[in-house]
Short mmCIF file of C-alpha atoms in Angstrom, two decimals:
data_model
loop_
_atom_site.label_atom_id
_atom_site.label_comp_id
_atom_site.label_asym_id
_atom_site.label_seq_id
_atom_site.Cartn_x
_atom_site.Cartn_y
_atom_site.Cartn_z
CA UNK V 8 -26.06 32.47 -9.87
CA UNK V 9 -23.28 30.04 -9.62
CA UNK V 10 -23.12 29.77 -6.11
CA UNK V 11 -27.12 28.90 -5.83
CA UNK V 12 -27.02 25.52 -7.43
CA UNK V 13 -28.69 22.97 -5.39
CA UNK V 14 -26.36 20.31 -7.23
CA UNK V 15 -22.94 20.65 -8.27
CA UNK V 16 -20.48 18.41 -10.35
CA UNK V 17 -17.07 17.16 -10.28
CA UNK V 18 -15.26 16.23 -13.74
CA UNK V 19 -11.84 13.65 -12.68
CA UNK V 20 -9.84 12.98 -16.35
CA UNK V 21 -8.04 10.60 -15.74
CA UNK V 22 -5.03 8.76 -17.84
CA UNK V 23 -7.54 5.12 -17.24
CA UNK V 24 -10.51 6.09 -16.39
CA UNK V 25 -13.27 9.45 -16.41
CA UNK V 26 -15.21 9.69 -13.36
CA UNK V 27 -18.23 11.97 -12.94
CA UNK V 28 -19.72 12.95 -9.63
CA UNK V 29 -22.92 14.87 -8.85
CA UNK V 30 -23.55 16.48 -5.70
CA UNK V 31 -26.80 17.99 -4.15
CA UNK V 32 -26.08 20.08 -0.99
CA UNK V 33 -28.22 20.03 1.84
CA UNK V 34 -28.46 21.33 5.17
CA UNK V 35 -27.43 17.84 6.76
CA UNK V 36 -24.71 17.93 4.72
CA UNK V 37 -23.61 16.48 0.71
CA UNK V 38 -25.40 13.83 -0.84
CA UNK V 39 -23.76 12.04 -3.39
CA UNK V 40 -26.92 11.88 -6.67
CA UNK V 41 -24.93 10.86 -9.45
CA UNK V 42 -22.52 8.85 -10.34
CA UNK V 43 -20.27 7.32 -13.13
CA UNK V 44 -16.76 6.42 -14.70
CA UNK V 45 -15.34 5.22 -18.23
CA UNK V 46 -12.17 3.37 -19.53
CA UNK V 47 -10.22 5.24 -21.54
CA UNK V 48 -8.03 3.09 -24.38
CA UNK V 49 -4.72 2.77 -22.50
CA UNK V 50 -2.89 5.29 -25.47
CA UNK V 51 -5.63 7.64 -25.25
CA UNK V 52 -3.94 10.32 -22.44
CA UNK V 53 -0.20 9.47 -22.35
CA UNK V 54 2.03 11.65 -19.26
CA UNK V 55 -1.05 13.77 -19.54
CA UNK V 56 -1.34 14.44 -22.77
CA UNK V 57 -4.12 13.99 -24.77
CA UNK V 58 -3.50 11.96 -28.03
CA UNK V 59 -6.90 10.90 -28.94
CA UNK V 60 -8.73 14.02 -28.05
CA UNK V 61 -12.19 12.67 -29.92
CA UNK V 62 -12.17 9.34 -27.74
CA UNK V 63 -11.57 11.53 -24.60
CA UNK V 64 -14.62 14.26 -25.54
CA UNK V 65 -16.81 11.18 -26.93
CA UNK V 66 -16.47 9.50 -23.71
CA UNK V 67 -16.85 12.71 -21.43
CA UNK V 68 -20.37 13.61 -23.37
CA UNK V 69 -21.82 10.11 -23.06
CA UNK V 70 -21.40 9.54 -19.49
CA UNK V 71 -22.90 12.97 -19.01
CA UNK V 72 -25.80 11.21 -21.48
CA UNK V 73 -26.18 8.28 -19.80
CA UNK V 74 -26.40 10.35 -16.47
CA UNK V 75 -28.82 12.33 -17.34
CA UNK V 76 -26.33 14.90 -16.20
CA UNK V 77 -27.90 18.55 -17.06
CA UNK V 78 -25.98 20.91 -15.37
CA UNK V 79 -23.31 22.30 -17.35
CA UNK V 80 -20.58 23.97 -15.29
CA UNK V 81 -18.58 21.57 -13.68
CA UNK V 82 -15.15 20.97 -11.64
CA UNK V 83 -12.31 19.62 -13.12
CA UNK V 84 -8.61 19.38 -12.17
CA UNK V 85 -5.19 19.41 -13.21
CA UNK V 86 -1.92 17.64 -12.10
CA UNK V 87 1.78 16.62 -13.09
CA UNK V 88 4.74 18.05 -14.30
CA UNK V 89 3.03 21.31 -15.44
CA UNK V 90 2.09 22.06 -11.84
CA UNK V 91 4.06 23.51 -9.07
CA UNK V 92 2.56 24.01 -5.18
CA UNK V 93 5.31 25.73 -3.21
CA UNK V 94 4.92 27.41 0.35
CA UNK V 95 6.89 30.66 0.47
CA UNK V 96 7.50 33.39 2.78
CA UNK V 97 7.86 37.14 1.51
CA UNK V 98 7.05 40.45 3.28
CA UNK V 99 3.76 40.70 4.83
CA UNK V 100 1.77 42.73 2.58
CA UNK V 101 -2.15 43.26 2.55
CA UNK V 102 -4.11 40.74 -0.26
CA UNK V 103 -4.26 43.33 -2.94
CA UNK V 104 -0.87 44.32 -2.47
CA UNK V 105 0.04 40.80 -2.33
CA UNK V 106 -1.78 40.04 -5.16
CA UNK V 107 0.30 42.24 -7.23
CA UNK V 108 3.90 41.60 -5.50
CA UNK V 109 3.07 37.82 -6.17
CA UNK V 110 4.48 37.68 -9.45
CA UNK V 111 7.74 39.11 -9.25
CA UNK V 112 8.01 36.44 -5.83
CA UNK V 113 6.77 33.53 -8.54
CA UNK V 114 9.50 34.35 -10.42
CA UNK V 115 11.94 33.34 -7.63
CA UNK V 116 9.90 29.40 -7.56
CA UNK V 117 8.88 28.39 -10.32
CA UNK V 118 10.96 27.35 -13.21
CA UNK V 119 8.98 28.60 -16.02
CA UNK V 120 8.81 31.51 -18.08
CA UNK V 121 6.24 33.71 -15.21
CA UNK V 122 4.64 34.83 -18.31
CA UNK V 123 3.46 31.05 -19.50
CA UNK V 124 1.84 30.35 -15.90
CA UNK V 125 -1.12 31.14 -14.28
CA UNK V 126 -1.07 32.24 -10.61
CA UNK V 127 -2.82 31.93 -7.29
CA UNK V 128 -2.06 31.98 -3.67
CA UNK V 129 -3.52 31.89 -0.24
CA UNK V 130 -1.94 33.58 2.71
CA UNK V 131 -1.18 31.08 5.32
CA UNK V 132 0.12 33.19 8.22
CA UNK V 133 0.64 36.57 8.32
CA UNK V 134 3.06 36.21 11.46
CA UNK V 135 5.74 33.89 10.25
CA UNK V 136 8.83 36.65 11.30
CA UNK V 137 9.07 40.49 12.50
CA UNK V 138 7.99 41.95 8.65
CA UNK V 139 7.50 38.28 6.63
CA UNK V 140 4.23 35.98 5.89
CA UNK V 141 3.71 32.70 4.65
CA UNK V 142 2.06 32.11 1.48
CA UNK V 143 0.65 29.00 -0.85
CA UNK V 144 1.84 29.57 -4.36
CA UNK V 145 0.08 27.25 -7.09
CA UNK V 146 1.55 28.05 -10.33
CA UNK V 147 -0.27 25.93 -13.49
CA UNK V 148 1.42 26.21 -17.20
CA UNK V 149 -1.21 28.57 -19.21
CA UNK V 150 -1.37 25.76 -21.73
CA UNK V 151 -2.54 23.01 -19.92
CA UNK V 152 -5.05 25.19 -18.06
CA UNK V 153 -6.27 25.74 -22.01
CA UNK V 154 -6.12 22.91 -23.46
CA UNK V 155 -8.08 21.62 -20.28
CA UNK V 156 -10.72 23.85 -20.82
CA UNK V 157 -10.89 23.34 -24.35
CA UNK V 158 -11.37 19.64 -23.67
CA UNK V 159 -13.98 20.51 -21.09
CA UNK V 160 -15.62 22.71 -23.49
CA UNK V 161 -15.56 20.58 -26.96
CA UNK V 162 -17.70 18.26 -24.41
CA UNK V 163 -20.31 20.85 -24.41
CA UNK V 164 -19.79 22.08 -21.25
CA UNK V 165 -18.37 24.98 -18.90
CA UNK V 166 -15.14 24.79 -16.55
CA UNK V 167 -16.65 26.93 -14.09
CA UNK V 168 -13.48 25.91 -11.73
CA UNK V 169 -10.10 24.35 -12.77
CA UNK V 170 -8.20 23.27 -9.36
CA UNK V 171 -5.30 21.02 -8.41
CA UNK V 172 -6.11 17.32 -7.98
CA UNK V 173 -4.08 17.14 -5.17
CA UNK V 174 -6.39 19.75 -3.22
CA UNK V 175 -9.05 18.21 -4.33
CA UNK V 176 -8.14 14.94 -2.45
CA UNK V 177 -7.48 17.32 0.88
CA UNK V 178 -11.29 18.83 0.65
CA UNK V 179 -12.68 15.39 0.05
CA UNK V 180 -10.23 13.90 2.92
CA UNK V 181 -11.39 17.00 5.57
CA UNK V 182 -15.29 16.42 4.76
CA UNK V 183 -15.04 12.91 5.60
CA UNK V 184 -12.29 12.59 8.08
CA UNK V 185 -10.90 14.26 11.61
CA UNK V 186 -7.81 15.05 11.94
CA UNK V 187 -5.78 16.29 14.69
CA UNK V 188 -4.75 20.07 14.77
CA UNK V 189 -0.81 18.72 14.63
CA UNK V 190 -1.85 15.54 13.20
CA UNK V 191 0.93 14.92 9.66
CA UNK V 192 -1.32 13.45 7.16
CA UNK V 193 0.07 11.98 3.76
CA UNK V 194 -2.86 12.07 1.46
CA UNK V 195 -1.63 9.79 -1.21
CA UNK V 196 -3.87 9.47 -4.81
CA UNK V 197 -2.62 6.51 -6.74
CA UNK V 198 -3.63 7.08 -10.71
CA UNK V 199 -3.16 5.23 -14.06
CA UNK V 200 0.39 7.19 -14.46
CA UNK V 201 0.84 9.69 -11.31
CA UNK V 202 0.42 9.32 -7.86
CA UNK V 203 -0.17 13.02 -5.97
CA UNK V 204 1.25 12.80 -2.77
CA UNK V 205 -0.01 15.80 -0.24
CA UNK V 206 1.34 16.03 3.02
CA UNK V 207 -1.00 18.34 5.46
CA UNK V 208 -1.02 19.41 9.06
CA UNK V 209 -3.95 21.40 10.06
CA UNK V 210 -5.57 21.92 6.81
CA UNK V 211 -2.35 23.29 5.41
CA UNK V 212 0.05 21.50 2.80
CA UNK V 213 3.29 21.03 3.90
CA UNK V 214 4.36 19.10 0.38
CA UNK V 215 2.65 18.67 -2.69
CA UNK V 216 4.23 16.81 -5.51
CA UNK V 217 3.24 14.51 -8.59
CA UNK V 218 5.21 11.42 -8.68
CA UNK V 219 5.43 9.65 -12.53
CA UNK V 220 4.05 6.46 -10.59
CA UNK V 221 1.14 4.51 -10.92
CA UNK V 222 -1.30 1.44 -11.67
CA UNK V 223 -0.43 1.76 -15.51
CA UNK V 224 3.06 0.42 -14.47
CA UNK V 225 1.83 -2.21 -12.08
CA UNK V 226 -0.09 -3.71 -14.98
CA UNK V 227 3.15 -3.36 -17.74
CA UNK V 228 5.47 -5.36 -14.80
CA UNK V 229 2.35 -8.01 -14.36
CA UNK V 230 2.16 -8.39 -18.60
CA UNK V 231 5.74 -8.62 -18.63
CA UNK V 232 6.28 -11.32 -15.58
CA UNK V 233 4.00 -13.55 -16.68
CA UNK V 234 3.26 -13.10 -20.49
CA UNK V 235 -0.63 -12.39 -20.24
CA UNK V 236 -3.04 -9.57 -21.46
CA UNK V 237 -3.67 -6.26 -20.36
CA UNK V 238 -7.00 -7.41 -18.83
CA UNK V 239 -5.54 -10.66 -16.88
CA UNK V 240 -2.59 -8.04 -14.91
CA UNK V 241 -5.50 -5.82 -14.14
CA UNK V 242 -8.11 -8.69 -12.41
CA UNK V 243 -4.91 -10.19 -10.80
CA UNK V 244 -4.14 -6.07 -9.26
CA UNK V 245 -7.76 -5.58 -7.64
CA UNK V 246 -9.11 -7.04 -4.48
CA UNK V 247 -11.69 -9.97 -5.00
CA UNK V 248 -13.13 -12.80 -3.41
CA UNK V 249 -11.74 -15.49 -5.96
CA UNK V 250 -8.20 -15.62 -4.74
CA UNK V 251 -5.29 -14.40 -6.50
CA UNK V 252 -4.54 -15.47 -10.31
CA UNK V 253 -1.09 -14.42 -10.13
CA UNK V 254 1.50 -13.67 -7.26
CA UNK V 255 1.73 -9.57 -7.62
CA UNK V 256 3.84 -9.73 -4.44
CA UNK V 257 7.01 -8.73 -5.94
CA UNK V 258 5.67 -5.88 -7.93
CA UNK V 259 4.01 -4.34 -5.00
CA UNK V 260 7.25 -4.34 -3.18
CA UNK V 261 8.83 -2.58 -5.76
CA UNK V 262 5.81 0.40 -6.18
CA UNK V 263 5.86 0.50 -2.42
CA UNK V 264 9.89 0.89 -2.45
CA UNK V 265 10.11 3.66 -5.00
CA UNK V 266 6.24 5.58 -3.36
CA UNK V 267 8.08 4.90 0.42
CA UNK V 268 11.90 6.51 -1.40
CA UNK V 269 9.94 9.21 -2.78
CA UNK V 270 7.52 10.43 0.81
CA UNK V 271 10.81 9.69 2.82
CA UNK V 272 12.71 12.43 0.46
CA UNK V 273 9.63 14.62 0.97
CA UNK V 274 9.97 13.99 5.25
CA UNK V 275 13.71 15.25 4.66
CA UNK V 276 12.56 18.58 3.37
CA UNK V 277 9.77 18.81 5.84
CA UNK V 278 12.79 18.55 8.49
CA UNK V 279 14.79 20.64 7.06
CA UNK V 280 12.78 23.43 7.22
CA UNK V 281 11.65 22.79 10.75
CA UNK V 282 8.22 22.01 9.50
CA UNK V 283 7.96 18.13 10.77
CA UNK V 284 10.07 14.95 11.14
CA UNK V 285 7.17 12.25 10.54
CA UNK V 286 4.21 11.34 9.14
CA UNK V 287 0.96 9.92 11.59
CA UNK V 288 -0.97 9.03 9.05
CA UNK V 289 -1.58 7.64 4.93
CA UNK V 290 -4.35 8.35 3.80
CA UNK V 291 -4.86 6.40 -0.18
CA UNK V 292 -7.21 6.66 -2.90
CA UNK V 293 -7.44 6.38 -6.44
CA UNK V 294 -7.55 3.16 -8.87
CA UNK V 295 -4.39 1.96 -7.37
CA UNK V 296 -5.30 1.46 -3.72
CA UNK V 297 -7.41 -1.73 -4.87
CA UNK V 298 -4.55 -3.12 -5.56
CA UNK V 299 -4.03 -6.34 -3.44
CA UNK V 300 -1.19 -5.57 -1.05
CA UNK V 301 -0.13 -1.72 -1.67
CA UNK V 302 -1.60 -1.01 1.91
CA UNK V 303 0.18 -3.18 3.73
CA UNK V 304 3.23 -2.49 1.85
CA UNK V 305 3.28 1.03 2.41
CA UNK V 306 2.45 0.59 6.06
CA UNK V 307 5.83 -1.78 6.17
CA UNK V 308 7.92 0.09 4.39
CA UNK V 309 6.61 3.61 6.07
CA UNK V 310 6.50 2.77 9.60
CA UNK V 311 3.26 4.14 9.68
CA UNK V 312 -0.84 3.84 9.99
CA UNK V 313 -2.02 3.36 6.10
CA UNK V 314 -5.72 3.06 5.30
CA UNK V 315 -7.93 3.25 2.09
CA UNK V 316 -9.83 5.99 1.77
CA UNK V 317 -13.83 6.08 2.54
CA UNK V 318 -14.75 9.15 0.08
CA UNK V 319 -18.36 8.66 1.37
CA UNK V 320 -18.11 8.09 4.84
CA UNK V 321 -19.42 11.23 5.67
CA UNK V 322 -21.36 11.42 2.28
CA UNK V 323 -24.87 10.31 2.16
CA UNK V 324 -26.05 8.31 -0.79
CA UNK V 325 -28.80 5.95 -2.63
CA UNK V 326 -27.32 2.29 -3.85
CA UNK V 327 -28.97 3.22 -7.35
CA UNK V 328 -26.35 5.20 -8.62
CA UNK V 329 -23.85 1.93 -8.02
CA UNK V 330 -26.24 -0.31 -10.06
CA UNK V 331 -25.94 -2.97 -7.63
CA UNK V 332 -22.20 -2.77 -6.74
CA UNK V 333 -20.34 -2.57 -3.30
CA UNK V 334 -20.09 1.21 -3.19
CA UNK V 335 -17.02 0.94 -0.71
CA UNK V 336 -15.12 -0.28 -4.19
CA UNK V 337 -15.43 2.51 -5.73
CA UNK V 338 -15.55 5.25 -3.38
CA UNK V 339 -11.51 5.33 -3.36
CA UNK V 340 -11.69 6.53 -6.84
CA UNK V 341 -14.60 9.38 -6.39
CA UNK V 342 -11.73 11.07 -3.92
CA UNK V 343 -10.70 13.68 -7.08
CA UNK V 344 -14.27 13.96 -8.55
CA UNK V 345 -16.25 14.16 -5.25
CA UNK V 346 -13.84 17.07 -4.03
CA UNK V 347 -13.74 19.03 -6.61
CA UNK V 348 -17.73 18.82 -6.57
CA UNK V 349 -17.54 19.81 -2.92
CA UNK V 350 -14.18 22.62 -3.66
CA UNK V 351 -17.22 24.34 -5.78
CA UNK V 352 -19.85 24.41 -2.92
CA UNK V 353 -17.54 25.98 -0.50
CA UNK V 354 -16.98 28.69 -3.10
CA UNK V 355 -20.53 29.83 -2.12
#
């Protein structure tokens, strides 16, 4: 029944701000219908946690009310330290029997008790050695996948699917962009207090990881510099035609430094295993790649093409669900919600 809805819809939680996204899927391809975010209080989800649970629900059930949202099930993710995406190789074994040698090869990866995780996997190649296969593992503590849910469900609805916002960047990225079969993608999702960094070559992550970076601290080093509120830091971040307010040069540098320290580490694995030695392309979304600068910087510091994302360049859409707004400002933040929306259609 599930996988016969016309419309399907993508729930992003963010630390700073819930986004909603409604899709309707038609034979030309997704439509973007509806449409909406909210600012959290900047104490309301600290490193992922939820400490005002009420605000978070309240705010959850009246953008779904002011959307005149009525489907129920929707697509949310998870991310951060309680997450682990590993690619493994173990003895080539058929999916059922894989299924059920998985755990005891989890419990070589992931540094949690196996019995406080959930599980899933996808085989990559069968034919990585004479006997051996390569495999996806996603491992997700059991209690954040519950307390997600819960959270999803005190808002009145149902978490048909709870997936990795990381992978949900990839499915948006691969609906809206081509990339080359051996092409080394770095899709990089800049939030209030993580940044997901997913490096992919032919549909396949080479590195996942969740980096405690993000806009929250670009803001904190702003308020700090120059002695002015929360909301003067965050108009002096984003791109706009007034000029800037305040010189954020030096704090981009540093974000850029410690994001560029960070990929570079991730390159040295990638070598190390004989997987890849570069990166072609940067690929950013999320809140932070409106800040003034960060492309530029990253480019610099990388050595590399970086772009902002265009989450509906391949997405068709009416300008009412912007309410007048440039929908190109936004659409780096719909990455998470939009591909989670579209991760549920391809489970048809």
């Amino acid at each position: 029944m599930l996988g016969r809805a016309k419309t399907t819809v993508g729930l992003d939680i963010g630390s700073h701000t819930i986004k909603v996204v409604e899709i309707e899927h038609k034979s030309e391809g997704p439509s973007l219908v509806k449409f909406g975010m909210a600012e959290l209080a900047p104490e309301a989800i600290v490193e992922g946690e939820i400490m005002d649970r009420q605000l978070v629900v309240e705010t959850i059930q009246n953008l779904f009310e002011s959307l005149e949202i009525r489907r129920k099930q929707v697509a949310s993710g998870v991310s951060g330290r309680g997450v682990i995406v590993k690619r493994i190789t173990m003895e080539r074994l058929p999916p059922q029997e894989a299924r059920e040698a998985i755990q005891w090869e989890a419990e070589q990866h992931v540094p949690y008790d196996i019995n406080d995780v959930s599980l899933d996997f996808e085989i990559l190649d069968t034919d990585v050695g004479p006997t051996q296969m390569q495999v996806l593992l996603v491992a997700a503590k059991r209690d954040l996948i519950s307390s997600h849910a819960d959270l999803i469900r005190e808002a009145g609805l149902l978490p048909a699917v709870i997936d990795v916002n990381s992978f949900a960047v990839q499915n948006a990225a691969e609906v809206n962009y081509d990339f080359a079969k051996n092409e080394v993608v770095a899709l990089v999702n800049i939030g209030g207090e993580l940044t997901n960094v997913n490096l992919v070559q032919g549909g396949v992550p080479l590195y996942t990881q969740d980096l405690s970076l993000g806009g929250n601290g670009f803001v904190e080093a702003l308020q700090k510099k120059y002695q002015v509120s929360r909301e003067e830091a965050l108009a002096a971040l984003r791109v706009h035609d007034g000029g800037p307010t305040l010189d954020v040069t030096s704090v981009v540098r540093s974000f850029c430094a410690d994001l560029g320290v960070a990929i570079e580490r991730s390159l040295v694995f990638l070598k190390s295993s004989g997987d890849s030695d570069r990166i072609d392309r940067v690929l950013i979304s999320g809140g932070g790649a409106r800040i003034r600068g960060i492309a530029a910087g990253l480019a610099d510091r990388l050595k590399a093409p970086v772009e902002v994302v265009d989450s509906l360049r391949r997405v068709a859409f009416a300008p009412e669900p912007f309410h007048g707004n440039d929908p190109r400002e936004v659409a780096p933040q719909l990455m998470v919600g939009l591909g989670l929306a579209l991760r549920k259609a391809r489970e048809k």
